[in-house]
Amino acid sequence: MRHARGRTDGHRPWRTGHALVAIPLVLIFVITVADLLTPREIELSPLLITAPAITASFSGPWVTGSVGVLSFAGEMVVSAHDGTIADRPVQTQFAAAVVVTVFLVLFSYLRERHQQVLTRVRSVSEAAQRALLRPLPARLGSLRLASMYLAAEEEAQIGGDLYAAARTDSRARIVIGDVRGKGLPSVSDAALLLGSFREAARRHATLPDVARYLDQSVRSDLDEHTEDLEQAQENFITAAVIEIPHDRAVIEMIDCGHPPPLLLRDHQVMTLDAARPAPPLGLGELADPLYEVETFDFKAGDTLLLYTDGVIEARGRGGEFYPLADRLMSWEGDGPETLVRHVRDDLLAYVGGRLGDDAAMVAIQRLPD
């Protein structure tokens, strides 16, 4: 989730790519000297225009323009040496070189401006991601946590996958969810749910009350911003709302249409299927859910893995879905941090380095009391 940030300006190509500038400079020198030493019938000076063309591919407008001036000077030296500087064909060649150099400088300037815009957009995106998906605390009482967010698009920083954690005096509450759809609307829905969860996790005493509040928040937002009833019914958020008491070795869960968590214990992987799942958040009005709590053992040393469907619906080169539970059997590490790194690396290797959908993971390990 960390992305390198840099600053793009007119001098950066010279600082970082000064070795590349030697290529067009050497070309100018070699072509000029070769033209001076060869018979007059062999004209090599038109090749000098390749120097600024090459420079524009990796450098900024100032360096490109400077190389263009040197290239033009080389043509002038050759023409003066041959006595053809006043000939019309040579003057036409000069004019063409000037026009091409001006366009190359303009292209380099526009490309650099575009890079600056992308840098600013990326910075804003990173700030939005940090505000939306706040880093989970490494410890919540007797729990260790780690998270991972994988964006499908290389330049993307945020999307519709979400997770959050909150702690009260007697329990820790965690939510992981996946907004139906993509783009900015999904980001808005994710932000709404995360804000509602952070408020509800500390306000409401029971987990069903938390889930009910989240559903009402999503429905209220959809009613306010979606005029078409049919379209509103197609917008929802799958989520798993987890509660882990500090004084009992159990997990309490309400699954709202979300993929079931996986529990790792003694090198065994168990799927925590909900016997009575609730509908996705935003569809509660259609089904009138009871939000019944499912309870599972969660002993010291156990690790719980929450994930979105971007993980299990990722396809390998042969088109097969990623078999998450089976692949976890090969994990021999310890701690939630190594678990999410293991899944990330294995998942990216399985799909060939690029996901078709955003994916999020949260790993939770219970420590001995």
PDB file of C-alpha atoms in Angstrom, residues 4-306:
ATOM      1  CA  ALA A   4       7.031   5.938  -3.667  1.00  0.00           C
ATOM      2  CA  ARG A   5       6.421   9.627  -3.986  1.00  0.00           C
ATOM      3  CA  GLY A   6       8.591  11.949  -5.960  1.00  0.00           C
ATOM      4  CA  ARG A   7       8.703  15.443  -7.418  1.00  0.00           C
ATOM      5  CA  THR A   8       8.891  16.084 -11.126  1.00  0.00           C
ATOM      6  CA  ASP A   9      10.465  19.277 -12.421  1.00  0.00           C
ATOM      7  CA  GLY A  10      12.459  20.506 -15.351  1.00  0.00           C
ATOM      8  CA  HIS A  11      15.808  19.563 -13.852  1.00  0.00           C
ATOM      9  CA  ARG A  12      14.987  16.100 -12.558  1.00  0.00           C
ATOM     10  CA  PRO A  13      15.823  14.281 -15.863  1.00  0.00           C
ATOM     11  CA  TRP A  14      19.301  15.823 -15.785  1.00  0.00           C
ATOM     12  CA  ARG A  15      19.870  14.801 -12.178  1.00  0.00           C
ATOM     13  CA  THR A  16      18.572  11.276 -12.508  1.00  0.00           C
ATOM     14  CA  GLY A  17      19.336  10.534 -16.144  1.00  0.00           C
ATOM     15  CA  HIS A  18      22.511  12.492 -16.827  1.00  0.00           C
ATOM     16  CA  ALA A  19      24.206   9.364 -18.146  1.00  0.00           C
ATOM     17  CA  LEU A  20      21.577   9.125 -20.896  1.00  0.00           C
ATOM     18  CA  VAL A  21      22.305  12.684 -22.032  1.00  0.00           C
ATOM     19  CA  ALA A  22      25.740  11.475 -23.072  1.00  0.00           C
ATOM     20  CA  ILE A  23      24.126   9.464 -25.875  1.00  0.00           C
ATOM     21  CA  PRO A  24      22.845  12.427 -27.952  1.00  0.00           C
ATOM     22  CA  LEU A  25      25.982  14.438 -27.169  1.00  0.00           C
ATOM     23  CA  VAL A  26      28.177  11.628 -28.451  1.00  0.00           C
ATOM     24  CA  LEU A  27      25.937  11.316 -31.523  1.00  0.00           C
ATOM     25  CA  ILE A  28      26.355  15.026 -32.313  1.00  0.00           C
ATOM     26  CA  PHE A  29      30.124  14.793 -31.968  1.00  0.00           C
ATOM     27  CA  VAL A  30      30.488  11.588 -34.005  1.00  0.00           C
ATOM     28  CA  ILE A  31      28.157  12.684 -36.833  1.00  0.00           C
ATOM     29  CA  THR A  32      29.743  16.128 -37.065  1.00  0.00           C
ATOM     30  CA  VAL A  33      33.320  14.806 -37.135  1.00  0.00           C
ATOM     31  CA  ALA A  34      32.408  12.023 -39.568  1.00  0.00           C
ATOM     32  CA  ASP A  35      30.762  14.497 -41.954  1.00  0.00           C
ATOM     33  CA  LEU A  36      33.803  16.764 -41.834  1.00  0.00           C
ATOM     34  CA  LEU A  37      36.140  13.866 -42.641  1.00  0.00           C
ATOM     35  CA  THR A  38      34.089  12.239 -45.418  1.00  0.00           C
ATOM     36  CA  PRO A  39      33.846  13.448 -49.016  1.00  0.00           C
ATOM     37  CA  ARG A  40      31.412  16.283 -49.678  1.00  0.00           C
ATOM     38  CA  GLU A  41      29.105  13.986 -51.644  1.00  0.00           C
ATOM     39  CA  ILE A  42      28.341  12.033 -48.457  1.00  0.00           C
ATOM     40  CA  GLU A  43      26.016  14.105 -46.298  1.00  0.00           C
ATOM     41  CA  LEU A  44      25.665  12.939 -42.698  1.00  0.00           C
ATOM     42  CA  SER A  45      24.544  16.194 -41.086  1.00  0.00           C
ATOM     43  CA  PRO A  46      20.782  15.494 -41.594  1.00  0.00           C
ATOM     44  CA  LEU A  47      21.236  12.689 -39.049  1.00  0.00           C
ATOM     45  CA  LEU A  48      21.943  15.283 -36.342  1.00  0.00           C
ATOM     46  CA  ILE A  49      18.213  15.770 -35.809  1.00  0.00           C
ATOM     47  CA  THR A  50      18.163  12.330 -34.163  1.00  0.00           C
ATOM     48  CA  ALA A  51      19.994  13.783 -31.141  1.00  0.00           C
ATOM     49  CA  PRO A  52      17.145  16.016 -29.838  1.00  0.00           C
ATOM     50  CA  ALA A  53      14.622  13.340 -30.837  1.00  0.00           C
ATOM     51  CA  ILE A  54      16.368  10.821 -28.596  1.00  0.00           C
ATOM     52  CA  THR A  55      16.716  13.385 -25.794  1.00  0.00           C
ATOM     53  CA  ALA A  56      12.989  14.168 -25.819  1.00  0.00           C
ATOM     54  CA  SER A  57      12.223  10.524 -25.044  1.00  0.00           C
ATOM     55  CA  PHE A  58      13.751  10.727 -21.549  1.00  0.00           C
ATOM     56  CA  SER A  59      14.494  14.337 -20.661  1.00  0.00           C
ATOM     57  CA  GLY A  60      12.749  17.650 -20.072  1.00  0.00           C
ATOM     58  CA  PRO A  61      12.273  20.652 -22.373  1.00  0.00           C
ATOM     59  CA  TRP A  62      15.380  22.518 -21.264  1.00  0.00           C
ATOM     60  CA  VAL A  63      17.756  19.654 -21.949  1.00  0.00           C
ATOM     61  CA  THR A  64      15.954  18.791 -25.183  1.00  0.00           C
ATOM     62  CA  GLY A  65      16.206  22.390 -26.364  1.00  0.00           C
ATOM     63  CA  SER A  66      19.897  22.572 -25.432  1.00  0.00           C
ATOM     64  CA  VAL A  67      20.692  19.400 -27.349  1.00  0.00           C
ATOM     65  CA  GLY A  68      18.668  20.783 -30.290  1.00  0.00           C
ATOM     66  CA  VAL A  69      20.814  23.948 -30.288  1.00  0.00           C
ATOM     67  CA  LEU A  70      23.998  21.857 -30.267  1.00  0.00           C
ATOM     68  CA  SER A  71      22.639  19.745 -33.100  1.00  0.00           C
ATOM     69  CA  PHE A  72      21.848  22.860 -35.127  1.00  0.00           C
ATOM     70  CA  ALA A  73      25.340  24.223 -34.382  1.00  0.00           C
ATOM     71  CA  GLY A  74      26.816  20.977 -35.702  1.00  0.00           C
ATOM     72  CA  GLU A  75      24.903  21.403 -38.966  1.00  0.00           C
ATOM     73  CA  MET A  76      26.161  24.985 -39.236  1.00  0.00           C
ATOM     74  CA  VAL A  77      29.774  23.878 -38.730  1.00  0.00           C
ATOM     75  CA  VAL A  78      29.493  21.203 -41.409  1.00  0.00           C
ATOM     76  CA  SER A  79      27.786  23.565 -43.884  1.00  0.00           C
ATOM     77  CA  ALA A  80      30.364  26.296 -43.293  1.00  0.00           C
ATOM     78  CA  HIS A  81      33.165  23.792 -43.803  1.00  0.00           C
ATOM     79  CA  ASP A  82      31.653  22.606 -47.107  1.00  0.00           C
ATOM     80  CA  GLY A  83      30.807  26.127 -48.264  1.00  0.00           C
ATOM     81  CA  THR A  84      27.127  25.272 -48.723  1.00  0.00           C
ATOM     82  CA  ILE A  85      25.651  27.393 -45.958  1.00  0.00           C
ATOM     83  CA  ALA A  86      24.006  29.755 -48.463  1.00  0.00           C
ATOM     84  CA  ASP A  87      22.527  26.993 -50.644  1.00  0.00           C
ATOM     85  CA  ARG A  88      18.726  26.784 -50.662  1.00  0.00           C
ATOM     86  CA  PRO A  89      18.588  23.020 -49.904  1.00  0.00           C
ATOM     87  CA  VAL A  90      20.819  23.543 -46.882  1.00  0.00           C
ATOM     88  CA  GLN A  91      18.709  26.455 -45.639  1.00  0.00           C
ATOM     89  CA  THR A  92      15.595  24.297 -46.039  1.00  0.00           C
ATOM     90  CA  GLN A  93      17.353  21.639 -43.965  1.00  0.00           C
ATOM     91  CA  PHE A  94      18.095  24.247 -41.294  1.00  0.00           C
ATOM     92  CA  ALA A  95      14.456  25.334 -41.203  1.00  0.00           C
ATOM     93  CA  ALA A  96      13.267  21.744 -40.915  1.00  0.00           C
ATOM     94  CA  ALA A  97      15.686  21.110 -38.052  1.00  0.00           C
ATOM     95  CA  VAL A  98      14.408  24.181 -36.187  1.00  0.00           C
ATOM     96  CA  VAL A  99      10.746  23.188 -36.659  1.00  0.00           C
ATOM     97  CA  VAL A 100      11.361  19.611 -35.532  1.00  0.00           C
ATOM     98  CA  THR A 101      13.333  20.796 -32.485  1.00  0.00           C
ATOM     99  CA  VAL A 102      10.559  23.225 -31.483  1.00  0.00           C
ATOM    100  CA  PHE A 103       7.967  20.442 -31.662  1.00  0.00           C
ATOM    101  CA  LEU A 104      10.216  18.112 -29.666  1.00  0.00           C
ATOM    102  CA  VAL A 105      10.636  20.748 -26.949  1.00  0.00           C
ATOM    103  CA  LEU A 106       6.866  21.315 -26.888  1.00  0.00           C
ATOM    104  CA  PHE A 107       6.243  17.565 -26.638  1.00  0.00           C
ATOM    105  CA  SER A 108       8.742  17.269 -23.783  1.00  0.00           C
ATOM    106  CA  TYR A 109       7.130  20.200 -21.965  1.00  0.00           C
ATOM    107  CA  LEU A 110       3.606  18.760 -22.263  1.00  0.00           C
ATOM    108  CA  ARG A 111       4.770  15.327 -21.147  1.00  0.00           C
ATOM    109  CA  GLU A 112       6.458  16.839 -18.107  1.00  0.00           C
ATOM    110  CA  ARG A 113       3.319  18.816 -17.221  1.00  0.00           C
ATOM    111  CA  HIS A 114       1.320  15.587 -17.501  1.00  0.00           C
ATOM    112  CA  GLN A 115       3.748  13.826 -15.179  1.00  0.00           C
ATOM    113  CA  GLN A 116       3.407  16.642 -12.651  1.00  0.00           C
ATOM    114  CA  VAL A 117      -0.383  16.335 -12.754  1.00  0.00           C
ATOM    115  CA  LEU A 118      -0.145  12.578 -12.254  1.00  0.00           C
ATOM    116  CA  THR A 119       2.178  13.099  -9.296  1.00  0.00           C
ATOM    117  CA  ARG A 120      -0.288  15.495  -7.656  1.00  0.00           C
ATOM    118  CA  VAL A 121      -3.220  13.184  -8.360  1.00  0.00           C
ATOM    119  CA  ARG A 122      -1.291  10.256  -6.894  1.00  0.00           C
ATOM    120  CA  SER A 123      -0.499  12.301  -3.778  1.00  0.00           C
ATOM    121  CA  VAL A 124      -4.163  13.218  -3.342  1.00  0.00           C
ATOM    122  CA  SER A 125      -5.124   9.588  -3.895  1.00  0.00           C
ATOM    123  CA  GLU A 126      -2.672   8.427  -1.242  1.00  0.00           C
ATOM    124  CA  ALA A 127      -4.008  11.021   1.206  1.00  0.00           C
ATOM    125  CA  ALA A 128      -7.581   9.912   0.460  1.00  0.00           C
ATOM    126  CA  GLN A 129      -6.621   6.290   1.003  1.00  0.00           C
ATOM    127  CA  ARG A 130      -5.025   7.055   4.360  1.00  0.00           C
ATOM    128  CA  ALA A 131      -8.146   8.988   5.409  1.00  0.00           C
ATOM    129  CA  LEU A 132     -10.520   6.294   4.162  1.00  0.00           C
ATOM    130  CA  LEU A 133      -8.638   3.119   5.057  1.00  0.00           C
ATOM    131  CA  ARG A 134      -6.889   4.119   8.240  1.00  0.00           C
ATOM    132  CA  PRO A 135      -4.080   1.728   9.133  1.00  0.00           C
ATOM    133  CA  LEU A 136      -5.279  -0.929  11.523  1.00  0.00           C
ATOM    134  CA  PRO A 137      -3.553  -0.918  14.921  1.00  0.00           C
ATOM    135  CA  ALA A 138      -0.923  -3.613  15.280  1.00  0.00           C
ATOM    136  CA  ARG A 139      -2.431  -4.556  18.659  1.00  0.00           C
ATOM    137  CA  LEU A 140      -5.942  -4.505  20.049  1.00  0.00           C
ATOM    138  CA  GLY A 141      -5.699  -5.909  23.550  1.00  0.00           C
ATOM    139  CA  SER A 142      -4.718  -9.552  23.159  1.00  0.00           C
ATOM    140  CA  LEU A 143      -5.074  -9.410  19.373  1.00  0.00           C
ATOM    141  CA  ARG A 144      -2.440  -8.826  16.719  1.00  0.00           C
ATOM    142  CA  LEU A 145      -3.677  -7.429  13.407  1.00  0.00           C
ATOM    143  CA  ALA A 146      -2.319  -6.959   9.914  1.00  0.00           C
ATOM    144  CA  SER A 147      -4.010  -5.813   6.713  1.00  0.00           C
ATOM    145  CA  MET A 148      -3.339  -5.643   3.005  1.00  0.00           C
ATOM    146  CA  TYR A 149      -5.032  -3.802   0.134  1.00  0.00           C
ATOM    147  CA  LEU A 150      -4.299  -4.764  -3.475  1.00  0.00           C
ATOM    148  CA  ALA A 151      -5.609  -2.491  -6.207  1.00  0.00           C
ATOM    149  CA  ALA A 152      -6.537  -3.972  -9.571  1.00  0.00           C
ATOM    150  CA  GLU A 153      -5.358  -0.871 -11.423  1.00  0.00           C
ATOM    151  CA  GLU A 154      -1.705  -0.012 -11.111  1.00  0.00           C
ATOM    152  CA  GLU A 155      -2.318   3.677 -10.441  1.00  0.00           C
ATOM    153  CA  ALA A 156      -5.321   3.114  -8.224  1.00  0.00           C
ATOM    154  CA  GLN A 157      -5.022   3.722  -4.499  1.00  0.00           C
ATOM    155  CA  ILE A 158      -8.589   3.388  -3.297  1.00  0.00           C
ATOM    156  CA  GLY A 159     -11.676   1.456  -4.275  1.00  0.00           C
ATOM    157  CA  GLY A 160     -14.758  -0.296  -2.967  1.00  0.00           C
ATOM    158  CA  ASP A 161     -13.045  -2.798  -0.658  1.00  0.00           C
ATOM    159  CA  LEU A 162     -12.892  -1.723   2.968  1.00  0.00           C
ATOM    160  CA  TYR A 163     -11.908  -2.744   6.478  1.00  0.00           C
ATOM    161  CA  ALA A 164     -11.779  -1.112   9.897  1.00  0.00           C
ATOM    162  CA  ALA A 165     -11.320  -2.000  13.551  1.00  0.00           C
ATOM    163  CA  ALA A 166     -12.493  -0.450  16.809  1.00  0.00           C
ATOM    164  CA  ARG A 167     -11.898  -1.325  20.446  1.00  0.00           C
ATOM    165  CA  THR A 168     -14.098  -0.864  23.485  1.00  0.00           C
ATOM    166  CA  ASP A 169     -13.397  -1.781  27.096  1.00  0.00           C
ATOM    167  CA  SER A 170     -14.739  -5.296  26.707  1.00  0.00           C
ATOM    168  CA  ARG A 171     -14.312  -6.214  23.039  1.00  0.00           C
ATOM    169  CA  ALA A 172     -12.749  -5.544  19.658  1.00  0.00           C
ATOM    170  CA  ARG A 173     -14.912  -5.119  16.584  1.00  0.00           C
ATOM    171  CA  ILE A 174     -13.742  -5.524  13.012  1.00  0.00           C
ATOM    172  CA  VAL A 175     -15.551  -5.095   9.709  1.00  0.00           C
ATOM    173  CA  ILE A 176     -14.491  -6.072   6.218  1.00  0.00           C
ATOM    174  CA  GLY A 177     -16.650  -5.330   3.207  1.00  0.00           C
ATOM    175  CA  ASP A 178     -16.912  -5.038  -0.537  1.00  0.00           C
ATOM    176  CA  VAL A 179     -19.048  -2.445  -2.295  1.00  0.00           C
ATOM    177  CA  ARG A 180     -20.847  -3.617  -5.398  1.00  0.00           C
ATOM    178  CA  GLY A 181     -19.568  -1.674  -8.381  1.00  0.00           C
ATOM    179  CA  LYS A 182     -16.410   0.257  -9.168  1.00  0.00           C
ATOM    180  CA  GLY A 183     -15.194   3.806  -9.545  1.00  0.00           C
ATOM    181  CA  LEU A 184     -15.964   6.873  -7.456  1.00  0.00           C
ATOM    182  CA  PRO A 185     -19.479   5.761  -6.366  1.00  0.00           C
ATOM    183  CA  SER A 186     -17.990   2.674  -4.725  1.00  0.00           C
ATOM    184  CA  VAL A 187     -15.406   4.817  -2.945  1.00  0.00           C
ATOM    185  CA  SER A 188     -18.187   7.048  -1.630  1.00  0.00           C
ATOM    186  CA  ASP A 189     -20.183   4.050  -0.388  1.00  0.00           C
ATOM    187  CA  ALA A 190     -17.098   2.593   1.280  1.00  0.00           C
ATOM    188  CA  ALA A 191     -16.410   5.897   3.042  1.00  0.00           C
ATOM    189  CA  LEU A 192     -20.011   6.021   4.269  1.00  0.00           C
ATOM    190  CA  LEU A 193     -19.887   2.508   5.687  1.00  0.00           C
ATOM    191  CA  LEU A 194     -16.544   3.024   7.394  1.00  0.00           C
ATOM    192  CA  GLY A 195     -17.762   6.207   9.054  1.00  0.00           C
ATOM    193  CA  SER A 196     -20.944   4.494  10.183  1.00  0.00           C
ATOM    194  CA  PHE A 197     -19.016   1.527  11.559  1.00  0.00           C
ATOM    195  CA  ARG A 198     -16.625   3.666  13.594  1.00  0.00           C
ATOM    196  CA  GLU A 199     -19.591   5.409  15.149  1.00  0.00           C
ATOM    197  CA  ALA A 200     -21.722   2.302  15.702  1.00  0.00           C
ATOM    198  CA  ALA A 201     -18.901   0.095  17.013  1.00  0.00           C
ATOM    199  CA  ARG A 202     -18.587   2.264  20.115  1.00  0.00           C
ATOM    200  CA  ARG A 203     -22.204   3.343  20.483  1.00  0.00           C
ATOM    201  CA  HIS A 204     -24.183   0.103  20.284  1.00  0.00           C
ATOM    202  CA  ALA A 205     -23.964  -2.616  22.898  1.00  0.00           C
ATOM    203  CA  THR A 206     -24.767  -5.635  20.719  1.00  0.00           C
ATOM    204  CA  LEU A 207     -23.423  -6.835  17.402  1.00  0.00           C
ATOM    205  CA  PRO A 208     -26.899  -7.128  15.801  1.00  0.00           C
ATOM    206  CA  ASP A 209     -27.460  -3.466  16.641  1.00  0.00           C
ATOM    207  CA  VAL A 210     -24.203  -2.596  14.872  1.00  0.00           C
ATOM    208  CA  ALA A 211     -25.167  -4.571  11.765  1.00  0.00           C
ATOM    209  CA  ARG A 212     -28.674  -3.090  11.749  1.00  0.00           C
ATOM    210  CA  TYR A 213     -27.277   0.432  12.044  1.00  0.00           C
ATOM    211  CA  LEU A 214     -24.894  -0.192   9.131  1.00  0.00           C
ATOM    212  CA  ASP A 215     -27.725  -1.480   6.955  1.00  0.00           C
ATOM    213  CA  GLN A 216     -29.891   1.525   7.779  1.00  0.00           C
ATOM    214  CA  SER A 217     -27.005   3.896   6.976  1.00  0.00           C
ATOM    215  CA  VAL A 218     -26.436   2.310   3.584  1.00  0.00           C
ATOM    216  CA  ARG A 219     -30.172   2.307   2.792  1.00  0.00           C
ATOM    217  CA  SER A 220     -30.572   5.936   3.831  1.00  0.00           C
ATOM    218  CA  ASP A 221     -27.700   6.978   1.600  1.00  0.00           C
ATOM    219  CA  LEU A 222     -29.094   5.016  -1.338  1.00  0.00           C
ATOM    220  CA  ASP A 223     -32.556   6.517  -0.849  1.00  0.00           C
ATOM    221  CA  GLU A 224     -31.055   9.985  -0.768  1.00  0.00           C
ATOM    222  CA  HIS A 225     -28.818   9.671  -3.821  1.00  0.00           C
ATOM    223  CA  THR A 226     -30.592   7.103  -6.020  1.00  0.00           C
ATOM    224  CA  GLU A 227     -33.903   8.017  -7.631  1.00  0.00           C
ATOM    225  CA  ASP A 228     -34.453   4.708  -9.449  1.00  0.00           C
ATOM    226  CA  LEU A 229     -35.745   2.049  -7.016  1.00  0.00           C
ATOM    227  CA  GLU A 230     -34.503  -0.799  -9.191  1.00  0.00           C
ATOM    228  CA  GLN A 231     -31.056   0.750  -9.362  1.00  0.00           C
ATOM    229  CA  ALA A 232     -31.054   1.261  -5.595  1.00  0.00           C
ATOM    230  CA  GLN A 233     -31.781  -2.430  -5.072  1.00  0.00           C
ATOM    231  CA  GLU A 234     -28.748  -3.288  -7.196  1.00  0.00           C
ATOM    232  CA  ASN A 235     -26.419  -1.290  -4.950  1.00  0.00           C
ATOM    233  CA  PHE A 236     -25.320  -3.021  -1.784  1.00  0.00           C
ATOM    234  CA  ILE A 237     -22.298  -3.899   0.307  1.00  0.00           C
ATOM    235  CA  THR A 238     -21.307  -7.390   1.377  1.00  0.00           C
ATOM    236  CA  ALA A 239     -19.705  -7.367   4.798  1.00  0.00           C
ATOM    237  CA  ALA A 240     -18.614  -9.503   7.723  1.00  0.00           C
ATOM    238  CA  VAL A 241     -18.972  -7.822  11.112  1.00  0.00           C
ATOM    239  CA  ILE A 242     -16.773  -9.465  13.736  1.00  0.00           C
ATOM    240  CA  GLU A 243     -16.709  -9.109  17.509  1.00  0.00           C
ATOM    241  CA  ILE A 244     -13.967 -10.624  19.673  1.00  0.00           C
ATOM    242  CA  PRO A 245     -14.508 -10.326  23.442  1.00  0.00           C
ATOM    243  CA  HIS A 246     -11.427  -9.737  25.550  1.00  0.00           C
ATOM    244  CA  ASP A 247     -12.544 -12.135  28.269  1.00  0.00           C
ATOM    245  CA  ARG A 248     -13.728 -15.095  26.150  1.00  0.00           C
ATOM    246  CA  ALA A 249     -11.886 -17.185  23.545  1.00  0.00           C
ATOM    247  CA  VAL A 250     -14.561 -16.860  20.883  1.00  0.00           C
ATOM    248  CA  ILE A 251     -15.398 -15.025  17.673  1.00  0.00           C
ATOM    249  CA  GLU A 252     -18.881 -13.616  17.234  1.00  0.00           C
ATOM    250  CA  MET A 253     -19.826 -12.868  13.644  1.00  0.00           C
ATOM    251  CA  ILE A 254     -22.662 -11.601  11.511  1.00  0.00           C
ATOM    252  CA  ASP A 255     -22.094 -12.427   7.861  1.00  0.00           C
ATOM    253  CA  CYS A 256     -23.934 -10.091   5.499  1.00  0.00           C
ATOM    254  CA  GLY A 257     -23.428 -11.939   2.214  1.00  0.00           C
ATOM    255  CA  HIS A 258     -19.644 -11.856   2.516  1.00  0.00           C
ATOM    256  CA  PRO A 259     -17.164 -14.694   1.807  1.00  0.00           C
ATOM    257  CA  PRO A 260     -16.674 -16.733   5.012  1.00  0.00           C
ATOM    258  CA  PRO A 261     -13.537 -16.103   7.094  1.00  0.00           C
ATOM    259  CA  LEU A 262     -10.861 -18.765   7.409  1.00  0.00           C
ATOM    260  CA  LEU A 263      -9.485 -19.912  10.761  1.00  0.00           C
ATOM    261  CA  LEU A 264      -5.941 -21.267  10.941  1.00  0.00           C
ATOM    262  CA  ARG A 265      -5.217 -23.539  13.872  1.00  0.00           C
ATOM    263  CA  ASP A 266      -2.364 -26.057  14.240  1.00  0.00           C
ATOM    264  CA  HIS A 267      -1.622 -25.982  10.485  1.00  0.00           C
ATOM    265  CA  GLN A 268      -5.267 -26.698   9.702  1.00  0.00           C
ATOM    266  CA  VAL A 269      -7.594 -24.370   7.795  1.00  0.00           C
ATOM    267  CA  MET A 270     -11.266 -24.173   8.756  1.00  0.00           C
ATOM    268  CA  THR A 271     -13.988 -22.228   6.986  1.00  0.00           C
ATOM    269  CA  LEU A 272     -16.294 -20.304   9.308  1.00  0.00           C
ATOM    270  CA  ASP A 273     -19.545 -20.646   7.388  1.00  0.00           C
ATOM    271  CA  ALA A 274     -22.504 -18.792   8.806  1.00  0.00           C
ATOM    272  CA  ALA A 275     -25.521 -21.041   9.329  1.00  0.00           C
ATOM    273  CA  ARG A 276     -27.871 -18.051   9.195  1.00  0.00           C
ATOM    274  CA  PRO A 277     -26.303 -15.353   7.006  1.00  0.00           C
ATOM    275  CA  ALA A 278     -27.920 -11.946   6.664  1.00  0.00           C
ATOM    276  CA  PRO A 279     -28.463 -10.184   3.346  1.00  0.00           C
ATOM    277  CA  PRO A 280     -25.881  -7.662   2.142  1.00  0.00           C
ATOM    278  CA  LEU A 281     -26.018  -4.235   3.711  1.00  0.00           C
ATOM    279  CA  GLY A 282     -28.498  -2.036   1.907  1.00  0.00           C
ATOM    280  CA  LEU A 283     -30.936  -4.861   1.201  1.00  0.00           C
ATOM    281  CA  GLY A 284     -32.270  -5.251   4.741  1.00  0.00           C
ATOM    282  CA  GLU A 285     -35.611  -3.705   3.839  1.00  0.00           C
ATOM    283  CA  LEU A 286     -36.256  -6.490   1.336  1.00  0.00           C
ATOM    284  CA  ALA A 287     -35.546  -9.402   3.694  1.00  0.00           C
ATOM    285  CA  ASP A 288     -36.176  -8.021   7.210  1.00  0.00           C
ATOM    286  CA  PRO A 289     -33.095  -9.813   8.606  1.00  0.00           C
ATOM    287  CA  LEU A 290     -32.717 -10.890  12.219  1.00  0.00           C
ATOM    288  CA  TYR A 291     -28.920 -10.482  12.261  1.00  0.00           C
ATOM    289  CA  GLU A 292     -28.278 -13.616  14.267  1.00  0.00           C
ATOM    290  CA  VAL A 293     -24.811 -13.915  15.792  1.00  0.00           C
ATOM    291  CA  GLU A 294     -22.659 -16.927  14.881  1.00  0.00           C
ATOM    292  CA  THR A 295     -20.118 -17.973  17.520  1.00  0.00           C
ATOM    293  CA  PHE A 296     -16.848 -19.842  16.881  1.00  0.00           C
ATOM    294  CA  ASP A 297     -13.927 -20.815  19.104  1.00  0.00           C
ATOM    295  CA  PHE A 298     -10.905 -18.525  18.865  1.00  0.00           C
ATOM    296  CA  LYS A 299      -8.104 -19.859  21.044  1.00  0.00           C
ATOM    297  CA  ALA A 300      -4.679 -18.470  21.825  1.00  0.00           C
ATOM    298  CA  GLY A 301      -2.443 -18.978  18.788  1.00  0.00           C
ATOM    299  CA  ASP A 302      -5.365 -19.085  16.322  1.00  0.00           C
ATOM    300  CA  THR A 303      -5.292 -16.768  13.319  1.00  0.00           C
ATOM    301  CA  LEU A 304      -8.386 -15.497  11.554  1.00  0.00           C
ATOM    302  CA  LEU A 305      -8.166 -14.367   7.924  1.00  0.00           C
ATOM    303  CA  LEU A 306     -10.824 -12.011   6.553  1.00  0.00           C
TER     304      LEU A 306
END
